[in-house]
Coordinates of C-alpha atoms and ligand atoms in Angstrom, one line a residue:
X1 CA -25.0 32.4 36.6
X2 CA -27.5 34.0 34.6
X3 CA -24.8 33.7 32.2
X4 CA -23.9 30.2 32.4
X5 CA -28.4 29.8 31.8
X6 CA -28.1 32.1 28.9
X7 CA -25.5 30.3 27.6
X8 CA -27.2 26.4 27.8
X9 CA -30.6 28.1 26.8
X10 CA -28.8 29.3 23.8
X11 CA -26.7 25.7 23.4
X12 CA -30.2 23.6 23.7
X13 CA -31.5 25.6 20.2
X14 CA -28.6 25.2 17.8
X15 CA -29.3 21.7 18.0
X16 CA -27.1 21.8 13.8
X17 CA -24.2 22.4 15.5
X18 CA -24.6 20.6 19.3
X19 CA -24.8 17.9 16.3
X20 CA -22.1 18.6 14.4
X21 CA -19.3 19.3 17.6
X22 CA -20.6 15.8 18.8
X23 CA -20.2 13.3 15.9
X24 CA -16.9 15.1 14.8
X25 CA -15.6 14.5 18.0
X26 CA -17.4 11.0 18.1
X27 CA -15.4 10.5 14.6
X28 CA -11.9 12.1 15.6
X29 CA -11.7 10.2 18.8
X30 CA -11.9 7.2 16.8
X31 CA -10.0 8.0 13.7
X32 CA -7.1 9.2 16.5
X33 CA -7.4 5.2 18.0
X34 CA -8.5 3.4 15.3
X35 CA -6.4 4.9 12.5
X36 CA -3.8 7.4 14.4
X37 CA -2.9 4.2 17.1
X38 CA -1.9 6.3 20.0
X39 CA -0.8 4.6 21.9
X40 CA -2.2 5.3 25.7
X41 CA 0.2 5.2 28.3
X42 CA -1.4 6.3 30.8
X43 CA -4.8 7.3 31.9
X44 CA -4.1 10.5 31.3
X45 CA -3.5 10.2 27.7
X46 CA -6.6 8.6 27.2
X47 CA -8.1 12.0 29.0
X48 CA -5.9 13.5 26.4
X49 CA -7.1 12.3 23.4
X50 CA -11.2 12.2 24.6
X51 CA -10.6 15.6 26.0
X52 CA -8.5 17.7 23.5
X53 CA -10.3 17.9 20.1
X54 CA -13.5 19.4 21.5
X55 CA -12.5 23.2 21.7
X56 CA -10.8 23.8 18.7
X57 CA -14.6 21.9 17.1
X58 CA -16.7 23.9 18.9
X59 CA -14.4 27.2 17.8
X60 CA -14.4 25.8 14.1
X61 CA -18.4 25.7 14.4
X62 CA -18.7 28.3 15.7
X63 CA -17.9 30.2 12.5
X64 CA -21.6 29.8 11.1
X65 CA -22.8 32.5 13.4
X66 CA -19.3 34.5 14.6
X67 CA -19.8 36.8 11.8
X68 CA -23.7 36.4 11.1
X69 CA -26.8 37.4 13.5
X70 CA -28.6 34.2 12.7
X71 CA -26.9 30.6 12.8
X72 CA -26.3 29.6 9.1
X73 CA -26.9 26.1 8.7
X74 CA -25.9 24.9 5.9
X75 CA -22.1 26.6 6.5
X76 CA -22.4 24.3 9.5
X77 CA -22.2 21.1 6.7
X78 CA -19.9 22.8 4.9
X79 CA -17.3 22.6 8.2
X80 CA -18.2 19.9 9.1
X81 CA -16.9 17.8 5.6
X82 CA -14.5 20.7 5.5
X83 CA -13.1 19.2 9.1
X84 CA -14.2 15.9 8.0
X85 CA -12.3 15.9 4.7
X86 CA -8.7 17.6 6.7
X87 CA -9.4 14.3 9.1
X88 CA -9.4 11.7 5.5
X89 CA -6.7 13.2 4.8
X90 CA -4.4 12.9 7.9
X91 CA -5.0 9.4 7.8
X92 CA -4.5 8.6 4.1
X93 CA -0.8 10.7 4.5
X94 CA -0.8 8.5 8.2
X95 CA -1.6 5.4 6.6
X96 CA 1.5 5.2 4.6
X97 CA 3.8 7.0 6.3
X98 CA 3.3 6.7 9.8
X99 CA 3.2 10.1 10.6
X100 CA 1.2 13.1 10.3
X101 CA 1.1 15.8 7.4
X102 CA 3.1 19.4 7.8
X103 CA 2.6 22.3 5.8
X104 CA 6.5 21.7 4.0
X105 CA 5.5 18.8 2.4
X106 CA 2.4 20.2 1.1
X107 CA 5.2 22.1 -0.1
X108 CA 6.8 19.8 -1.5
X109 CA 5.2 17.4 -3.3
X110 CA 6.4 19.2 -6.7
X111 CA 9.1 17.6 -5.8
X112 CA 8.8 15.0 -4.9
X113 CA 4.7 13.8 -6.0
X114 CA 3.0 12.8 -3.1
X115 CA 1.4 10.0 -1.7
X116 CA 3.2 7.6 -3.7
X117 CA 1.6 4.2 -4.0
X118 CA -2.0 5.0 -5.9
X119 CA -3.8 6.9 -2.9
X120 CA -7.0 4.5 -3.9
X121 CA -5.2 1.4 -2.5
X122 CA -5.3 3.4 1.2
X123 CA -8.4 3.1 0.8
X124 CA -11.1 1.1 2.7
X125 CA -14.6 0.9 2.0
X126 CA -15.7 1.7 6.2
X127 CA -14.1 5.2 4.8
X128 CA -17.5 5.7 4.2
X129 CA -18.8 6.0 7.5
X130 CA -17.1 8.8 7.9
X131 CA -19.2 9.9 5.5
X132 CA -23.1 9.0 7.8
X133 CA -23.1 12.4 9.4
X134 CA -23.0 14.8 7.0
X135 CA -25.1 13.1 5.3
X136 CA -27.6 12.7 8.5
X137 CA -27.0 17.2 8.4
X138 CA -27.7 17.7 5.2
X139 CA -30.8 15.6 6.2
X140 CA -31.8 17.4 9.8
X141 CA -30.6 21.0 7.6
X142 CA -33.4 20.7 5.2
X143 CA -36.0 18.8 8.0
X144 CA -35.5 22.4 9.4
X145 CA -36.6 24.3 6.5
X146 CA -36.1 28.0 7.1
X147 CA -36.7 27.5 11.0
X148 CA -32.4 29.4 12.2
X149 CA -31.1 30.8 15.7
X150 CA -31.1 33.8 16.4
X151 CA -27.9 34.0 18.6
X152 CA -26.9 37.4 20.4
X153 CA -23.4 39.2 20.2
X154 CA -23.3 38.1 24.3
X155 CA -23.6 34.3 23.7
X156 CA -21.7 35.0 20.9
X157 CA -18.6 35.9 23.0
X158 CA -19.3 33.7 25.3
X159 CA -19.3 30.7 22.9
X160 CA -15.5 31.9 22.0
X161 CA -14.4 32.3 25.9
X162 CA -15.3 28.6 26.0
X163 CA -13.8 27.5 23.3
X164 CA -11.1 29.1 23.3
X165 CA -10.0 28.6 27.0
X166 CA -11.2 24.7 25.9
X167 CA -8.3 25.0 23.7
X168 CA -6.3 26.1 26.7
X169 CA -6.7 23.7 29.1
X170 CA -6.7 21.3 26.6
X171 CA -2.2 22.8 25.8
X172 CA -1.5 23.5 29.4
X173 CA -2.7 19.5 30.2
X174 CA -0.6 18.5 27.3
X175 CA 2.3 20.6 29.1
X176 CA 1.9 18.5 32.0
X177 CA 2.4 15.0 30.1
X178 CA 4.7 16.1 27.9
X179 CA 6.9 19.1 30.0
X180 CA 9.0 20.0 26.7
X181 CA 6.0 19.3 24.2
X182 CA 6.8 22.4 21.8
X183 CA 10.5 21.9 22.4
X184 CA 10.5 18.9 21.4
X185 CA 7.5 19.3 18.5
X186 CA 9.5 17.2 15.9
X187 CA 8.0 14.7 18.0
X188 CA 4.4 15.6 15.9
X189 CA 2.5 11.8 17.4
X190 CA 3.4 13.2 21.0
X191 CA 1.8 16.6 19.5
X192 CA -1.7 14.6 18.4
X193 CA -1.8 12.8 20.8
X194 CA -1.5 16.3 23.6
X195 CA -3.2 18.8 21.2
X196 CA -5.4 17.0 19.2
X197 CA -5.0 17.1 14.8
X198 CA -6.5 20.3 14.7
X199 CA -4.7 22.4 17.0
X200 CA -1.5 20.4 15.9
X201 CA -2.5 21.9 12.1
X202 CA -3.1 25.3 13.6
X203 CA 0.1 25.1 15.3
X204 CA 2.3 23.7 13.0
X205 CA 0.9 26.5 10.4
X206 CA 2.5 28.7 12.9
X207 CA 5.2 27.0 12.6
X208 CA 5.4 27.6 9.0
X209 CA 5.0 31.4 8.9
X210 CA 7.5 32.2 11.6
X211 CA 10.2 29.8 10.5
X212 CA 11.5 32.4 8.1
X213 CA 12.6 35.5 11.1
X214 CA 15.3 32.7 12.8
X215 CA 17.4 33.2 9.1
X216 CA 16.7 37.1 9.9
X217 CA 17.7 37.5 13.9
X218 CA 20.3 35.1 13.9
X219 CA 24.7 36.6 14.7
X220 CA 28.2 35.1 15.0
X221 CA 27.1 34.7 18.1
X222 CA 24.8 32.0 18.3
X223 CA 27.5 29.8 17.0
X224 CA 29.5 29.9 20.3
X225 CA 26.8 27.2 21.6
X226 CA 26.9 24.5 19.4
X227 CA 30.5 25.0 18.5
X228 CA 31.5 24.7 23.0
X229 CA 29.3 21.4 22.4
X230 CA 30.9 19.8 19.4
X231 CA 34.3 20.2 20.6
X232 CA 33.8 18.5 24.1
X233 CA 32.4 15.4 22.0
X234 CA 35.4 15.1 19.9
X235 CA 37.4 12.4 21.1
X236 CA 41.2 11.0 20.2
X237 CA 41.9 9.9 16.7
X238 CA 42.6 5.6 15.7
X239 CA 45.3 3.6 14.8
X240 CA 42.9 3.7 11.0
X241 CA 43.7 7.7 11.1
X242 CA 44.0 8.0 7.9
X243 CA 45.0 4.8 5.6
X244 CA 42.8 6.1 2.9
X245 CA 44.6 9.2 2.6
X246 CA 44.6 11.2 -1.5
X247 CA 42.9 7.9 -2.3
X248 CA 39.2 8.6 -5.2
X249 CA 36.1 7.8 -2.8
X250 CA 32.6 6.0 -4.5
X251 CA 29.6 7.0 -2.1
X252 CA 26.8 3.9 -3.0
X253 CA 23.7 5.1 -2.1
X254 CA 21.5 2.2 -2.3
X255 CA 17.8 2.8 -2.7
X256 CA 15.8 1.1 0.0
X257 CA 18.3 -1.5 1.2
X258 CA 17.7 -2.5 4.7
X259 CA 20.0 -4.5 6.9
X260 CA 18.1 -7.9 7.7
X261 CA 19.0 -9.1 3.1
X262 CA 22.5 -9.4 4.6
X263 CA 23.6 -12.7 4.6
X264 CA 20.0 -13.6 5.1
X265 CA 18.3 -16.7 2.5
X266 CA 15.7 -17.2 0.3
X267 CA 14.5 -20.8 -0.7
X268 CA 17.9 -21.5 0.1
X269 CA 20.0 -18.7 -2.2
X270 CA 21.4 -15.3 -0.9
X271 CA 19.6 -12.5 -1.1
X272 CA 23.0 -10.1 -1.3
X273 CA 25.6 -12.6 -2.4
X274 CA 28.2 -9.9 -3.7
X275 CA 27.9 -7.8 -0.9
X276 CA 28.2 -10.3 1.7
X277 CA 31.0 -12.0 -0.3
X278 CA 32.0 -7.6 0.1
X279 CA 32.3 -7.7 3.9
X280 CA 34.1 -10.5 4.2
X281 CA 37.2 -8.1 2.6
X282 CA 35.5 -4.5 3.9
X283 CA 34.4 -2.5 7.0
X284 CA 31.5 -3.9 8.6
X285 CA 29.4 -1.9 10.2
X286 CA 26.4 -3.8 11.5
X287 CA 24.7 -1.6 14.3
X288 CA 23.5 1.2 11.9
X289 CA 20.2 3.1 11.9
X290 CA 18.7 4.7 9.1
X291 CA 18.5 8.4 10.7
X292 CA 16.4 10.0 7.9
X293 CA 13.1 11.7 8.2
X294 CA 10.4 13.3 5.2
X295 CA 13.8 13.7 3.2
X296 CA 13.7 10.3 2.1
X297 CA 17.0 9.4 -0.1
X298 CA 17.9 13.7 0.2
X299 CA 18.0 13.4 3.8
X300 CA 20.4 11.1 4.0
X301 CA 22.9 12.9 1.0
X302 CA 22.3 15.1 3.7
X303 CA 23.3 14.4 6.8
X304 CA 26.1 12.9 4.7
X305 CA 27.5 15.7 3.3
X306 CA 27.1 18.3 6.2
X307 CA 27.2 16.4 9.2
X308 CA 23.7 18.1 10.2
X309 CA 20.5 16.1 11.4
X310 CA 17.5 16.7 9.3
X311 CA 15.0 18.4 8.8
X312 CA 12.0 18.0 11.4
X313 CA 9.7 18.1 8.4
X314 CA 9.9 18.5 5.3
X315 CA 13.2 18.0 2.8
X316 CA 16.8 20.5 3.7
X317 CA 16.8 20.0 0.2
X318 CA 14.0 21.0 -1.4
X319 CA 14.1 23.7 1.8
X320 CA 17.7 24.8 2.5
X321 CA 19.4 25.2 -0.5
X322 CA 20.5 28.8 0.1
X323 CA 21.7 28.6 3.0
X324 CA 26.2 27.8 3.2
X325 CA 27.2 24.8 3.9
X326 CA 30.4 23.2 5.4
X327 CA 30.0 20.5 2.8
X328 CA 31.9 17.4 1.9
X329 CA 32.6 18.4 -1.4
X330 CA 34.0 21.8 0.3
X331 CA 35.9 20.8 2.6
X332 CA 37.7 18.0 0.5
X333 CA 37.9 20.3 -2.1
X334 CA 39.7 22.8 0.3
X335 CA 41.7 20.2 1.8
X336 CA 43.4 18.5 -0.7
X337 CA 41.4 19.3 -3.8
X338 CA 39.4 16.9 -4.4
X339 CA 36.4 17.8 -7.7
X340 CA 32.3 16.0 -6.7
X341 CA 29.9 14.8 -8.7
X342 CA 27.3 12.9 -8.1
X343 CA 26.0 9.7 -10.6
X344 CA 21.6 9.5 -10.4
X345 CA 19.9 8.3 -13.6
X346 CA 16.9 10.7 -12.1
X347 CA 15.5 14.2 -13.8
X348 CA 17.7 16.9 -12.0
X349 CA 14.7 18.5 -9.8
X350 CA 14.0 15.8 -7.8
X351 CA 14.6 16.5 -4.5
X352 CA 16.1 20.5 -6.3
X353 CA 19.0 17.8 -6.0
X354 CA 20.5 20.6 -8.8
X355 CA 20.0 23.7 -6.8
X356 CA 21.6 21.4 -3.8
X357 CA 24.0 20.1 -5.1
X358 CA 25.5 23.0 -6.5
X359 CA 24.9 24.5 -2.7
X360 CA 26.4 22.3 -1.6
X361 CA 30.0 22.4 -4.1
X362 CA 29.8 20.1 -6.3
X363 CA 31.6 20.6 -9.3
X364 CA 29.4 18.1 -11.9
X365 CA 25.8 16.5 -11.1
X366 CA 25.4 13.7 -13.6
X367 CA 21.3 12.8 -13.9
X368 CA 19.0 11.6 -16.8
X369 CA 19.7 13.6 -19.5
X370 CA 23.7 12.6 -18.7
X371 CA 21.8 8.6 -19.1
X372 CA 20.8 7.2 -22.6
X373 CA 17.0 5.6 -20.8
X374 CA 15.1 4.0 -23.2
X375 CA 12.1 2.2 -21.8
X376 CA 14.1 -1.0 -22.7
X377 CA 16.5 -0.4 -20.0
X378 CA 14.2 1.6 -16.6
X379 CA 12.0 -0.1 -14.5
X380 CA 9.4 1.8 -12.1
X381 CA 11.7 5.1 -11.0
X382 CA 13.8 5.3 -13.6
X383 CA 17.1 3.4 -15.5
X384 CA 18.1 0.3 -13.3
X385 CA 21.4 -0.3 -11.5
X386 CA 22.8 -2.5 -14.5
X387 CA 22.6 -0.4 -16.7
X388 CA 22.8 2.9 -15.2
X389 CA 27.1 1.6 -13.1
X390 CA 27.8 0.6 -16.5
X391 CA 26.8 4.0 -18.5
X392 CA 28.2 6.0 -14.9
X393 CA 31.9 4.0 -14.9
X394 CA 32.1 5.7 -18.6
X395 CA 31.4 9.2 -16.9
X396 CA 33.8 7.8 -13.9
X397 CA 36.8 7.6 -16.6
X398 CA 36.5 11.3 -17.6
X399 CA 36.5 13.2 -14.0
X400 CA 39.7 14.4 -12.4
X401 CA 41.3 12.0 -9.7
X402 CA 41.1 12.8 -6.9
X403 CA 37.1 12.5 -7.3
X404 CA 34.7 12.5 -3.7
X405 CA 31.3 10.6 -6.2
X406 CA 27.9 9.9 -5.1
X407 CA 26.1 6.8 -6.9
X408 CA 22.9 6.4 -6.7
X409 CA 20.5 3.6 -6.8
X410 CA 17.0 3.6 -8.5
X411 CA 15.4 -0.1 -9.3
X412 CA 14.8 -0.9 -5.5
X413 CA 12.3 1.8 -4.6
X414 CA 8.9 1.2 -4.0
X415 CA 6.5 -0.7 -5.2
X416 CA 9.5 -3.2 -5.9
X417 CA 9.1 -3.4 -9.9
X418 CA 10.9 -5.8 -11.6
X419 CA 10.4 -7.6 -14.7
X420 CA 10.7 -11.7 -14.8
X421 CA 14.3 -11.4 -17.0
X422 CA 15.9 -9.3 -13.7
X423 CA 14.5 -12.0 -11.1
X424 CA 17.7 -13.8 -9.4
X425 CA 15.8 -14.9 -6.9
X426 CA 12.4 -16.1 -6.0
X427 CA 9.7 -14.6 -4.2
X428 CA 9.4 -14.7 -0.8
X429 CA 6.1 -16.2 -0.1
X430 CA 4.8 -13.9 3.1
X431 CA 1.9 -12.7 3.5
X432 CA 2.8 -9.2 2.0
X433 CA 3.2 -9.0 -1.7
X434 CA 5.3 -5.7 -1.1
X435 CA 8.5 -7.6 1.3
X436 CA 8.0 -10.8 -1.4
X437 CA 9.3 -8.2 -4.0
X438 CA 11.6 -6.4 -2.0
X439 CA 14.0 -9.7 -1.6
X440 CA 13.8 -9.8 -5.7
X441 CA 14.8 -6.2 -5.9
X442 CA 17.4 -6.4 -3.3
X443 CA 18.6 -9.7 -5.1
X444 CA 18.9 -6.9 -8.5
X445 CA 19.9 -4.7 -6.9
X446 CA 23.3 -7.1 -5.3
X447 CA 24.4 -8.0 -8.8
X448 CA 24.3 -4.3 -10.4
X449 CA 26.9 -3.2 -7.5
X450 CA 28.9 -7.0 -8.9
X451 CA 29.1 -5.6 -12.1
X452 CA 30.3 -1.9 -10.5
X453 CA 33.1 -3.4 -8.6
X454 CA 34.1 -5.2 -11.8
X455 CA 34.2 -2.3 -13.8
X456 CA 36.6 -0.4 -11.5
X457 CA 38.7 -3.2 -12.0
X458 CA 38.5 -3.9 -15.3
X459 CA 40.1 0.0 -15.9
X460 CA 42.3 0.2 -12.9
X461 CA 40.7 2.7 -10.5
X462 CA 39.6 -0.4 -7.9
X463 CA 43.4 -0.2 -6.5
X464 CA 43.6 3.5 -6.1
X465 CA 39.6 3.9 -4.4
X466 CA 37.7 3.7 -1.3
X467 CA 34.2 2.1 -2.1
X468 CA 31.2 3.3 0.9
X469 CA 27.8 1.5 0.6
X470 CA 24.5 2.5 2.7
X471 CA 21.3 1.8 2.8
X472 CA 19.7 5.6 2.4
X473 CA 16.4 4.3 4.5
X474 CA 13.8 1.8 5.2
X475 CA 12.2 0.4 2.1
X476 CA 9.7 -1.7 3.7
X477 CA 7.8 0.8 5.9
X478 CA 5.4 -0.5 8.9
X479 CA 2.5 -0.7 6.9
X480 CA 4.3 -3.8 5.4
X481 CA 6.6 -4.7 7.9
X482 CA 4.6 -8.4 8.9
X483 CA 6.1 -9.5 5.6
X484 CA 9.1 -9.5 7.3
X485 CA 9.2 -10.1 10.4
X486 CA 8.1 -13.7 8.9
X487 CA 11.0 -14.5 6.6
X488 CA 13.6 -13.9 9.8
X489 CA 11.4 -16.1 12.1
X490 CA 10.4 -12.9 14.6
X491 CA 8.0 -11.7 16.5
X492 CA 6.7 -8.2 15.8
X493 CA 7.6 -6.2 19.0
X494 CA 8.6 -3.2 19.6
X495 CA 12.6 -3.9 19.3
X496 CA 12.1 -5.7 16.6
X497 CA 10.3 -3.1 14.9
X498 CA 13.6 -0.4 16.3
X499 CA 16.2 -3.6 14.9
X500 CA 14.6 -3.4 11.6
X501 CA 15.6 0.4 10.8
X502 CA 19.4 -0.6 10.8
X503 CA 20.6 0.0 7.6
X504 CA 23.9 -2.0 6.2
X505 CA 26.4 0.6 5.7
X506 CA 30.0 -1.3 4.6
X507 CA 33.2 0.7 3.8
X508 CA 36.0 -1.1 1.2
X509 CA 39.7 0.6 1.5
X510 CA 42.0 -1.9 -0.8
X511 CA 44.4 -4.3 0.9
X512 CA 42.8 -3.2 4.4
X513 CA 41.8 -6.4 7.0
X514 CA 38.1 -7.4 7.0
X515 CA 36.9 -6.1 10.0
X516 CA 33.4 -6.2 11.5
X517 CA 32.2 -3.6 14.0
X518 CA 28.9 -3.7 16.5
X519 CA 29.4 -0.9 17.9
X520 CA 26.2 1.9 17.8
X521 CA 25.8 4.2 14.7
X522 CA 23.6 6.0 12.4
X523 CA 24.1 7.4 9.2
X524 CA 25.0 11.1 11.0
X525 CA 28.6 9.3 11.7
X526 CA 29.5 8.1 8.3
X527 CA 30.5 11.5 6.9
X528 CA 33.1 12.0 9.9
X529 CA 34.1 8.3 9.5
X530 CA 35.1 8.7 6.4
X531 CA 36.8 12.0 7.7
X532 CA 38.8 10.0 9.8
X533 CA 40.3 7.2 6.8
X534 CA 41.9 10.4 4.9
X535 CA 43.2 11.9 7.6
X536 CA 41.6 15.5 8.2
X537 CA 40.7 16.6 11.3
X538 CA 37.1 18.0 10.5
X539 CA 37.5 20.0 13.8
X540 CA 36.1 24.1 12.7
X541 CA 32.2 22.9 10.9
X542 CA 29.4 23.0 13.2
X543 CA 28.5 19.2 12.3
X544 CA 27.4 15.6 14.5
X545 CA 28.3 12.5 14.6
X546 CA 31.3 10.6 15.3
X547 CA 34.1 8.8 14.0
X548 CA 32.7 5.0 13.9
X549 CA 36.0 3.5 14.4
X550 CA 36.5 5.2 18.0
X551 CA 32.3 6.3 18.4
X552 CA 31.6 5.7 22.7
X553 CA 28.7 4.0 23.5
X554 CA 27.3 6.1 25.8
X555 CA 25.7 8.7 22.7
X556 CA 22.8 7.9 21.8
X557 CA 21.9 7.1 17.8
X558 CA 19.4 9.7 17.2
X559 CA 16.0 9.8 15.9
X560 CA 14.4 13.1 13.9
X561 CA 11.7 12.4 16.2
X562 CA 13.4 12.3 19.4
X563 CA 13.3 8.8 19.4
X564 CA 16.6 6.9 20.4
X565 CA 18.8 4.0 20.6
X566 CA 21.9 3.4 22.9
X567 CA 23.5 0.5 23.8
X568 CA 20.6 -1.2 26.2
X569 CA 17.4 0.8 25.4
X570 CA 15.4 1.3 22.6
X571 CA 12.8 4.6 23.2
X572 CA 10.4 4.6 21.2
X573 CA 6.9 6.1 21.2
X574 CA 8.3 7.8 24.6
X575 CA 8.1 4.6 25.7
X576 CA 11.7 2.5 26.9
X577 CA 12.8 -0.6 26.4
X578 CA 15.4 -3.4 27.5
X579 CA 17.5 -4.2 24.8
X580 CA 17.9 -7.3 25.8
X581 CA 14.4 -8.3 27.3
X582 CA 12.6 -6.7 24.9
X583 CA 10.0 -5.7 27.5
X584 CA 9.5 -2.0 28.7
X585 CA 11.5 -1.1 32.0
X586 CA 11.6 1.7 34.2
X587 CA 12.1 6.1 32.6
X588 CA 14.5 6.7 35.1
X589 CA 16.8 4.5 32.9
X590 CA 16.1 6.2 28.8
X591 CA 16.0 9.8 31.0
X592 CA 20.1 10.8 31.3
X593 CA 20.1 10.4 27.3
X594 CA 17.1 12.4 26.5
X595 CA 19.2 15.4 27.3
X596 CA 21.6 14.9 24.6
X597 CA 18.8 14.0 22.2
X598 CA 17.3 17.7 22.5
X599 CA 20.5 19.1 22.7
X600 CA 21.7 18.0 19.4
X601 CA 18.7 18.4 17.6
X602 CA 17.8 22.0 18.9
X603 CA 21.5 22.9 17.8
X604 CA 21.0 21.3 14.4
X605 CA 18.2 23.0 13.7
X606 CA 19.3 26.3 15.6
X607 CA 22.2 25.7 12.9
X608 CA 19.8 25.4 9.6
X609 CA 17.1 27.8 10.7
X610 CA 19.7 30.6 11.0
X611 CA 22.0 29.3 8.7
X612 CA 24.9 29.7 11.3
X613 CA 28.1 28.6 8.7
X614 CA 27.5 31.9 7.4
X615 CA 29.3 33.6 10.2
X616 CA 32.1 30.8 9.5
X617 CA 35.4 32.1 8.1
Ligands
GP9_701 C1 14.8 9.1 -6.4 C2 15.1 8.7 -5.6 C3 14.6 7.8 -4.5 O1 15.5 10.3 -7.2 O2 16.2 9.3 -4.5 O3 13.6 8.8 -3.7 P1 12.8 8.6 -2.6 O4 12.0 8.8 -2.7 O5 13.9 6.8 -1.8 O6 13.7 9.9 -1.3
MN702 MN1 15.5 6.8 -1.2

């Protein structure tokens, strides 16, 4: 009892420290609710958000006296600055990405640059309020002059014990709320909501530091469970198995292209007239979802080439270029002696492509240095799509056949810039300028793809070539989505938001009859679909996804943050919605799929972190 009394009498004299903890707590809670827009589904959620920063903030401010006899006021102000800086960094990152930063992301900035648009654009004058308490603390410190609190060893220990106990209670409460909190640590919103932003960062740092050990500890026996599971999900081939055997393959990665542009008009004009006409002569998969994570374009490439899910944090291209992969180039070379190449007008190091393409087994990477890139033929990130395709064709003509190639477009990239002369359609007239511009860059990309087909017809390759066109990921982030809803005349609902994450997938096999295939699927299914058409059984690889010609509707489309979509339901931010009514429904309806989601993400991560493919023949 005397210990408690002693603690409180000390704490009362710990004025500046108490103020710091209190004000930082208020700020963190406000930023969590307003800035991170954390969804509160239950009373426990509310309690968690209110409670979870306390222990870590106490611990942080404790560093103003843990190693000293007296409390160091200046350190308190400094620590307030650090905590506020961290919180503000998180806030800016969240405003752009609707996500929380991870350690690997910080390391990948050298490959991809930091936050895309100018950081200033993400700031608001209201943000200055975050400084008010620090200024006040500085003023208090000045007023206190030489006045300082002496702290006993005993008080230090009690304080430390209390802080750690509060952190532990936070974690236990988090686990009560979500028993799979750590198994699902890829769900960063759930993590931040449960343990708070500061503990989340500590956990993330811990994971990043211990990841290398998975590689050391892995052995061949670790591949068995995954093999068993993957084999159990295989289905019999369809009649189209081998329909494109031996043909050349061209994959076109359509930058930031979402499915909503297909058959959509602005001022009476189609946004994608060429793709719309191509669909009438191709397999069009109309319910394919973007499954990429922080690795964006490279994640889409990664899924297609390896059949693995992307990493939950950072890009696998940047983080795992030294692994062994049973990639498409390797498989196609071994079975059918295909030549593999990638064409892209950007720097070789972007997304660590140069290194990763070698690992994936590409024979050649035609990058910026193989193109004539001038100021006139460039915009935004680099060479415009029309000159890009024109120059690609002459490279392609020299490549040995049969080939497996990927052509990566670039013009339709945020912030969607294009000179007037290249704008072939009116800008949109929504309240979001980003969306209005997006329409014009997509229209330009469509024109560029048309030139690709014209060239393939002109040089005779067309008849013997399968062209797979896919949107790599969303272009309009949640921040600007309102504009899309205006364009489509839709309501901003969770289910509509989920549907906006669809990307177009068109597979053009010359001579095959057109078909629109409405099966739900994702980018992870592109590889097995291609292998299916080429007539190659891929039973000996550790990879996920299903041929879209035979994919079963009871298999969920899995997103990297643990969300998923099934035939009838959308599971998003831990809420189960009915696709039909667009309303939340009982969680038990989504429950049966969760085990599959956890299992696949976990296995895919184990394969990547343990580099398990090195154990396969
Ligand atoms: C850059 C291009 C765009 O080379 O792939 O990258 P993104 O930002 O879309 O991942
Ligand atoms: Mn991209």
